[in-house]
Amino acid sequence: MTLKNTFGEYSFVSKVDVTNLEASVEWYKDKLGLVPESKYDTPSWRQFSIPDIGRFAIGLNLSKSVETGSAVNTFVVDNIVAARQSLIEKGVEVGPITDVGHGVQLSVFKDIDGNLLGLRQNP
């Protein structure tokens, strides 16, 4: 399957299951600086855009339980050290920075429901 650039407003929306929608909305807004998009608000869904990144959104989906898996939604940053430090200063527990080869550096953290999120710096 080949994706073509014929999408509407978004090319990609990443769904993240959460058990407390309002607490998660505040966490994603305050800790990550994501921008709420109220036109998509429903009793079980909130959607965020990411400043300076077009056609990509993260949606929080209210769920009775959350199973953490191997999928990691990753934010690509210019400076992983600064991004990691910013999260730590906001009270987020962030794992160490690891070089996974070819100059790619990763660091993993969790939201309040244990969903894995990551930081990635490309060479």
Coordinates of N, CA and C in Angstrom, one line a residue:
M1 N 0.8 -1.2 0.0 CA 0.0 0.0 0.0 C 0.9 1.2 0.0
T2 N 0.6 2.2 -0.8 CA 1.3 3.4 -0.9 C 0.4 4.6 -0.4
L3 N 0.9 5.3 0.5 CA 0.1 6.5 0.9 C 0.4 7.7 0.0
K4 N -0.6 8.3 -0.4 CA -0.5 9.5 -1.2 C -0.9 10.7 -0.5
N5 N -0.4 11.9 -0.9 CA -0.6 13.1 -0.2 C -2.0 13.7 -0.7
T6 N -3.0 12.9 -0.4 CA -4.4 13.3 -0.8 C -5.3 13.4 0.4
F7 N -4.7 13.5 1.6 CA -5.5 13.5 2.8 C -6.1 14.8 3.0
G8 N -7.1 14.9 3.9 CA -7.7 16.1 4.3 C -6.8 16.9 5.2
E9 N -7.3 17.3 6.4 CA -6.6 18.2 7.3 C -5.4 17.5 7.9
Y10 N -5.4 16.2 8.1 CA -4.3 15.5 8.7 C -3.9 14.3 7.9
S11 N -2.6 14.0 7.9 CA -2.1 12.8 7.3 C -1.9 11.7 8.2
F12 N -1.8 12.0 9.5 CA -1.6 11.0 10.5 C -2.1 11.5 11.9
V13 N -2.9 10.6 12.5 CA -3.4 10.8 13.9 C -3.0 9.6 14.7
S14 N -2.3 9.8 15.7 CA -1.9 8.8 16.6 C -2.8 8.7 17.8
K15 N -3.5 7.5 18.0 CA -4.4 7.3 19.1 C -3.7 6.8 20.3
V16 N -4.0 7.4 21.4 CA -3.4 7.0 22.7 C -4.5 6.8 23.7
D17 N -4.7 5.5 24.2 CA -5.7 5.2 25.2 C -5.3 5.8 26.5
V18 N -6.3 6.4 27.2 CA -6.1 6.9 28.6 C -7.3 6.6 29.4
T19 N -7.0 6.5 30.7 CA -8.1 6.1 31.7 C -8.8 7.4 32.3
N20 N -8.1 8.5 32.3 CA -8.7 9.7 32.8 C -8.5 10.8 31.8
L21 N -9.5 11.1 31.0 CA -9.4 12.0 29.9 C -8.9 13.4 30.3
E22 N -9.6 13.9 31.3 CA -9.3 15.3 31.7 C -7.9 15.5 32.2
A23 N -7.5 14.5 33.1 CA -6.1 14.6 33.6 C -5.1 14.4 32.5
S24 N -5.4 13.5 31.5 CA -4.4 13.3 30.4 C -4.4 14.5 29.5
V25 N -5.5 15.2 29.3 CA -5.5 16.4 28.5 C -4.5 17.4 29.1
E26 N -4.6 17.6 30.4 CA -3.8 18.6 31.1 C -2.3 18.2 31.0
W27 N -2.0 16.9 31.2 CA -0.7 16.3 31.1 C -0.1 16.6 29.7
Y28 N -0.8 16.2 28.7 CA -0.2 16.4 27.3 C -0.1 17.9 27.0
K29 N -1.0 18.7 27.5 CA -0.9 20.2 27.2 C 0.3 20.8 28.0
D30 N 0.3 20.5 29.3 CA 1.3 21.2 30.2 C 2.7 20.6 30.1
K31 N 2.8 19.3 30.0 CA 4.1 18.7 29.9 C 4.8 18.7 28.6
L32 N 3.9 18.5 27.5 CA 4.5 18.4 26.2 C 4.2 19.6 25.3
G33 N 3.4 20.5 25.8 CA 3.1 21.7 25.0 C 2.3 21.5 23.8
L34 N 1.5 20.4 23.8 CA 0.6 20.2 22.6 C -0.6 21.1 22.6
V35 N -1.2 21.4 21.5 CA -2.2 22.4 21.3 C -3.6 21.7 21.2
P36 N -4.5 21.9 22.1 CA -5.8 21.2 22.0 C -6.6 21.8 20.8
E37 N -7.3 20.9 20.2 CA -8.1 21.3 19.0 C -9.6 21.0 19.4
S38 N -10.3 21.9 20.0 CA -11.6 21.7 20.6 C -12.6 21.3 19.6
K39 N -12.4 21.5 18.3 CA -13.5 21.1 17.3 C -13.6 19.6 17.2
Y40 N -12.6 18.9 17.8 CA -12.7 17.4 17.8 C -13.1 16.8 19.1
D41 N -13.4 17.7 20.1 CA -13.8 17.2 21.4 C -15.1 16.4 21.4
T42 N -15.0 15.2 22.0 CA -16.2 14.4 22.3 C -16.1 14.0 23.8
P43 N -17.1 13.3 24.3 CA -17.0 12.8 25.7 C -15.8 11.8 25.9
S44 N -15.4 11.2 24.8 CA -14.4 10.2 24.9 C -13.1 10.4 24.1
W45 N -13.0 11.6 23.5 CA -11.9 11.9 22.6 C -11.4 13.4 22.7
R46 N -10.1 13.6 22.8 CA -9.5 14.9 22.7 C -8.4 14.8 21.7
Q47 N -8.2 15.8 20.9 CA -7.2 15.8 19.9 C -6.3 17.0 20.0
F48 N -5.0 16.8 19.7 CA -4.0 17.8 19.8 C -3.2 17.9 18.6
S49 N -2.8 19.1 18.2 CA -1.8 19.3 17.2 C -0.5 19.6 17.9
I50 N 0.6 19.5 17.1 CA 1.9 19.8 17.6 C 2.4 21.1 17.0
P51 N 2.8 22.0 17.8 CA 3.3 23.3 17.2 C 4.4 23.1 16.1
D52 N 4.2 23.8 15.0 CA 5.2 23.8 13.9 C 5.3 22.5 13.2
I53 N 4.3 21.5 13.4 CA 4.3 20.3 12.6 C 2.9 20.1 12.0
G54 N 2.8 20.2 10.7 CA 1.5 20.2 10.1 C 1.1 18.8 9.8
R55 N -0.2 18.6 9.7 CA -0.9 17.4 9.3 C -0.6 16.2 10.2
F56 N -0.3 16.4 11.4 CA -0.1 15.3 12.4 C -0.8 15.7 13.7
A57 N -1.4 14.7 14.3 CA -2.1 15.0 15.5 C -2.0 13.8 16.4
I58 N -2.2 14.0 17.7 CA -2.3 13.0 18.7 C -3.7 13.1 19.3
G59 N -4.4 11.9 19.3 CA -5.8 11.9 19.9 C -5.8 11.0 21.2
L60 N -6.4 11.6 22.2 CA -6.5 10.8 23.5 C -7.9 10.2 23.5
N61 N -7.9 8.9 23.7 CA -9.1 8.1 23.6 C -9.4 7.5 25.0
L62 N -10.6 7.9 25.6 CA -11.0 7.4 26.9 C -11.2 5.9 26.8
S63 N -10.6 5.2 27.7 CA -10.7 3.7 27.7 C -10.8 3.2 29.2
K64 N -11.5 2.1 29.4 CA -11.7 1.6 30.8 C -10.3 1.1 31.3
S65 N -9.5 0.6 30.5 CA -8.2 0.1 30.9 C -7.2 0.4 29.7
V66 N -5.9 0.4 30.1 CA -4.9 0.7 29.2 C -3.9 -0.4 29.2
E67 N -3.6 -1.0 28.1 CA -2.6 -2.0 28.0 C -1.4 -1.4 27.3
T68 N -0.3 -1.3 28.0 CA 0.9 -0.8 27.4 C 1.5 -1.8 26.4
G69 N 1.9 -1.4 25.3 CA 2.5 -2.3 24.3 C 3.8 -1.9 23.9
S70 N 4.2 -2.4 22.8 CA 5.6 -2.2 22.2 C 5.6 -0.9 21.3
A71 N 4.4 -0.4 21.0 CA 4.4 0.8 20.1 C 4.8 2.0 21.0
V72 N 5.7 2.8 20.4 CA 6.1 4.1 21.0 C 5.9 5.2 20.1
N73 N 5.1 6.1 20.4 CA 4.9 7.4 19.7 C 6.1 8.3 20.0
T74 N 6.9 8.6 19.0 CA 8.1 9.3 19.2 C 8.2 10.7 18.6
F75 N 8.6 11.6 19.4 CA 8.8 13.0 19.0 C 10.2 13.2 18.5
V76 N 10.4 13.6 17.3 CA 11.7 13.8 16.7 C 12.1 15.3 17.1
V77 N 13.3 15.4 17.7 CA 13.7 16.7 18.2 C 15.1 17.1 17.6
D78 N 15.4 18.4 17.6 CA 16.7 18.8 17.2 C 17.8 18.6 18.3
N79 N 17.4 18.7 19.5 CA 18.3 18.6 20.6 C 17.7 17.7 21.7
I80 N 18.1 16.4 21.7 CA 17.5 15.5 22.6 C 17.9 15.8 24.1
V81 N 19.1 16.3 24.3 CA 19.5 16.6 25.6 C 18.6 17.7 26.2
A82 N 18.4 18.8 25.5 CA 17.6 19.9 25.9 C 16.1 19.4 26.1
A83 N 15.6 18.6 25.2 CA 14.2 18.2 25.2 C 14.0 17.3 26.5
R84 N 15.0 16.4 26.7 CA 14.9 15.5 27.9 C 14.9 16.3 29.1
Q85 N 15.8 17.3 29.2 CA 16.0 18.1 30.4 C 14.7 18.9 30.7
S86 N 14.1 19.4 29.6 CA 12.8 20.1 29.8 C 11.7 19.3 30.4
L87 N 11.6 18.0 29.9 CA 10.6 17.1 30.5 C 11.0 16.8 32.0
I88 N 12.2 16.6 32.3 CA 12.6 16.3 33.7 C 12.3 17.5 34.6
E89 N 12.5 18.7 34.1 CA 12.2 19.9 34.9 C 10.7 20.0 35.1
K90 N 9.9 19.4 34.3 CA 8.4 19.4 34.4 C 7.9 18.2 35.2
G91 N 8.8 17.4 35.8 CA 8.5 16.3 36.6 C 8.2 15.0 35.9
V92 N 8.6 14.9 34.7 CA 8.5 13.6 33.9 C 9.7 12.8 34.1
E93 N 9.5 11.5 34.4 CA 10.6 10.6 34.5 C 11.0 10.1 33.1
V94 N 12.2 10.4 32.7 CA 12.7 10.1 31.4 C 13.9 9.2 31.5
G95 N 13.9 8.2 30.6 CA 15.0 7.3 30.6 C 16.3 7.9 30.0
P96 N 17.4 7.2 30.1 CA 18.6 7.7 29.6 C 18.6 7.8 28.1
I97 N 19.5 8.6 27.6 CA 19.7 8.8 26.1 C 20.6 7.6 25.7
T98 N 20.1 6.9 24.7 CA 20.9 5.8 24.1 C 21.2 6.0 22.6
D99 N 22.3 5.7 22.2 CA 22.7 5.8 20.8 C 22.3 4.4 20.2
V100 N 21.4 4.4 19.2 CA 21.0 3.1 18.7 C 21.6 2.8 17.3
G101 N 22.6 3.6 17.0 CA 23.4 3.3 15.7 C 23.1 4.4 14.7
H102 N 24.0 4.6 13.8 CA 23.9 5.6 12.8 C 23.6 7.0 13.3
G103 N 24.1 7.3 14.5 CA 23.9 8.6 15.1 C 22.5 8.9 15.6
V104 N 21.6 7.9 15.6 CA 20.3 8.1 16.1 C 20.3 7.9 17.6
Q105 N 19.7 8.9 18.3 CA 19.7 8.8 19.8 C 18.2 8.8 20.2
L106 N 17.9 8.0 21.2 CA 16.6 7.8 21.7 C 16.5 7.9 23.2
S107 N 15.4 8.4 23.7 CA 15.1 8.4 25.2 C 13.6 8.1 25.3
V108 N 13.2 7.3 26.3 CA 11.8 6.9 26.4 C 11.3 7.4 27.7
F109 N 10.0 7.8 27.7 CA 9.3 8.2 28.9 C 7.8 7.7 28.8
K110 N 7.1 7.9 29.9 CA 5.7 7.4 30.0 C 4.8 8.5 30.3
D111 N 3.5 8.4 29.8 CA 2.5 9.4 30.3 C 1.9 8.8 31.6
I112 N 0.9 9.5 32.1 CA 0.3 9.1 33.4 C -0.4 7.7 33.4
D113 N -0.7 7.2 32.2 CA -1.3 5.8 32.1 C -0.3 4.8 31.8
G114 N 1.0 5.1 31.7 CA 2.0 4.2 31.3 C 2.3 4.0 29.8
N115 N 1.6 4.8 29.0 CA 1.9 4.7 27.6 C 3.3 5.2 27.3
L116 N 4.0 4.4 26.5 CA 5.4 4.8 26.1 C 5.4 5.9 25.1
L117 N 6.2 6.8 25.3 CA 6.5 7.9 24.4 C 8.0 8.1 24.3
G118 N 8.5 8.6 23.2 CA 9.9 8.7 23.0 C 10.3 10.0 22.5
L119 N 11.6 10.3 22.7 CA 12.3 11.4 22.0 C 13.3 10.8 21.1
R120 N 13.5 11.4 19.9 CA 14.5 10.8 19.0 C 15.2 12.0 18.3
Q121 N 16.5 11.9 18.3 CA 17.4 12.9 17.6 C 18.1 12.2 16.5
N122 N 17.9 12.7 15.3 CA 18.5 12.1 14.1 C 19.9 12.8 13.9
P123 N 20.8 12.1 13.2 CA 22.1 12.8 13.0 C 22.0 14.0 12.1

